[in-house]
Amino acid sequence: MRLRWLIAALLLLLVWARWGPMDPLFTAPRSTVLLDRDEDLLGATVAADGQWRMPPGDSIPHRFATCLIEFEDRRFRSHWGIRIPSLFRAWQQNRRAGRVVSGGSTITMQAARMARGNRPRTVWNKLIEIALALRIELRQDKESILRLYAANAPFGGNVVGLDAAAWRWYGRDPHALGWGECATLAVLPNAPARIHPGRNRDALHAKRDRLLDRLLEVRAIDSLQWSLAKEEPLPEAPHALPRLAPHLLSTLQGQGRNGQRIRSTISRAMQQRANDLALRYGALLRANEVHNAAMLVVDVPTGEVLVYLGNLPDADADHSRMVDIVQAPRSTGSLLKPFLYAAMLQAGERMPDQLVADLPTSYEGFAPRNFDERYAGAVPASQALSRSLNVPAVRALREHGVERTRRMLVGMGLKHLNRSASNYGLSLIVGGGEGTLWELTGGYASIARVLLRYGGTMESIAGAVHAPRVFRDHVIEDSSLAAPVLNAGALHHTIQALQQVNRPEAEAGWHRFAGTERIAWKTGTSFGHRDAWAIGVTDRFAVGVWTGNASGEGRPGLTGTLAAAPLLFDLFAALPDGHGFDPPYDALEHMSVCRASGFRAGPDCGSTEERQVLSEAMRTAPCPYCRRILVDAASRYRVPPTGEALSVSWFSLPPAMEHYYAPEHPGYRPLPPWAPGSGGGATHELPIQMVYPEQGAVLYVPVVLDGELGRLVLRAAHRSPAALVHWDLDGNYLGSTVRDHQMAVTAADGEHRLTLTDESGTRLDVDFRTVSSSNR
């Protein structure tokens, strides 16, 4: 009967030990560890209790396991967590010594003791450790028990666990340690304080050497390995852990990954190269009192982040050293213009190279200016983008619609554009909105990815637009498989525009980077020179660079071209070359295009060419600037229909555009005047046009220091250079102008009518409204 009860009790104990509830063995806080794409260490933080205690790895090195088992528990592979002979021998040794000199513990029992907090060595605690060791053996295999021990053993000072010990004492991954180093770490938990100088390190050295002798004896190592291992010195001082991506590590901690082992997509070699470039370039920035910079490199095909530099490595505490600028919302400058260009192409509102107006412009008091304070009159849309002209971009946004554009940008990943369209207004396209380097570089990478995947499966195209990915175990969410909001045809022309080398004079010299690789790139500068951006893409990489002051302080010369683009191209120079984008032929059509205007050719266009243009361009209007006129034999005068009149195609811009366009284009020929006495021109379009303000404009008038209303400068253009123009405002004569048709006026709040009359009696009326700044 007693035997049955004993058997039943043992069975119940076994069931409880194997399947009964069990709290986690170790609950101490862990360090947060950041690994690169090849599992190399990029950085780590100390745990919340001040210990270097890294999360357990997937495996422990064979050398360390061999050393540990040979030193601590030679029969580890064969016992069930306890060894009765070892316990009996330890009891005898302790009884003879009159104190605890041996514990007789197996590796499993030592893990159990560490799990309980290294309590006093009493008989009762030993019995509890035995029971816990049995439970561990019943629930885990031997390799797991070794990992459990290695992850929680003390290794001197505030170093806990094998991974932390390898990095702190030897400065490298535990799998890269030699036999002598592994032997040192295997004996160290037995007396961890001896790692420190002055703490009887000779005893540690002797213990390590005895272990190496034992390894030679059991033929775990050969004589050469034994001799080399014995020559290895003990570590003198802790090593600093790598800090290659500290801002990424900090950001991921803040996102809920504290105490985890994070497997990232970062390339250690590329990250180190970026850090080196940032250190070198930081000195140049600081010469202009610019103290911060950030960089991001994304692999285009996968979206994986290869480089994440959240701030200058040598930024100091007084200049926001710990701020992760990759994730900081900043004014976007001109970086949104390519997206708008593509959206208008896709909507059939633009031809890629059609002429667009670049004229003095004011909408509801918002008067954009180009960077060089000049106007081209008319400029191809692709050049307006590559030259980053503000005025054509603002006019394009007004035509396309602010809210429509904002929704498109959000669809391309720019989630920080979350305010209303009325809040942004037309300034959205020239820096009125905010975005992060993370979002913007991801958006440009998505542009390239759509082109790269075009022609694949629909699933491939649908998943082309997504945010950058920094985790190796990233799971694609269903929401990221939405169809791209911009199609391949529109993006093909956008990339071509961004590859143009005809940059403004300020960017002269950068054409050398547009060689075989053909980087498509865009710069941006925020108002007040607070942010300088440069983002470029190839078919392989998207590179984003921001420079500035995290505090928001602006600096003269802090522009995308001068302060960010050089670093962008240094980064590209350190990356493998791309192969270029294949045109999305299925999304393009052959189309006849007017050479002069870039519009779809109309019936009156004299010089045309066949180009491959996106299919949606068929919805655009035909060329409005070419028309048939009758001229004399020398093409000096227009003439009425006669037998000698010649019908020719003539490219002619409206007067306002012509006023700025003609001086910069010597080949441009204004419309010839009507032949004297011909009586022509009575039914033709007006030769005079208002440049500023446009019909129906609302002008905001500043109030100067003395409280008086400021003056408005009104501008007009006339086809005839020598024309005399008379100005009247609300029936009151203002004056007359020749050649340069400008008039400064003072206008009270309210509706006004401006009347212009030339010497031939041609009259132009323009209605506008003024609002003083005090009444806004």
Coordinates of N, CA and C in Angstrom, one line a residue, residues 138 192 284 293 362 455 590 612 718 722 755 774:
L138 N 12.9 18.7 -17.3 CA 11.7 18.1 -17.9 C 11.0 19.0 -18.9
P192 N 33.5 35.9 -10.4 CA 33.5 37.0 -11.4 C 34.3 38.2 -11.0
L284 N 32.6 70.8 -41.9 CA 32.2 71.9 -42.8 C 30.9 72.6 -42.5
A293 N 22.7 66.9 -38.9 CA 22.5 66.3 -40.2 C 21.9 65.0 -40.0
S362 N 0.2 86.4 -57.7 CA -0.3 86.6 -56.3 C -1.7 86.0 -56.2
G455 N 5.3 45.9 -65.1 CA 5.4 44.8 -66.0 C 5.4 43.5 -65.3
H590 N 3.0 56.6 -78.8 CA 3.7 57.6 -79.7 C 2.7 58.7 -80.0
Q612 N 7.5 59.4 -77.3 CA 6.7 58.4 -76.5 C 6.3 59.1 -75.2
H718 N 3.3 94.7 -73.3 CA 2.7 95.0 -74.6 C 3.6 94.4 -75.7
A722 N 7.9 99.7 -78.2 CA 7.9 101.1 -78.1 C 6.5 101.6 -77.8
T755 N -7.6 100.4 -65.9 CA -7.8 100.5 -67.3 C -6.5 100.9 -68.0
S774 N -3.9 95.6 -42.0 CA -4.6 95.8 -40.7 C -6.0 95.2 -40.7

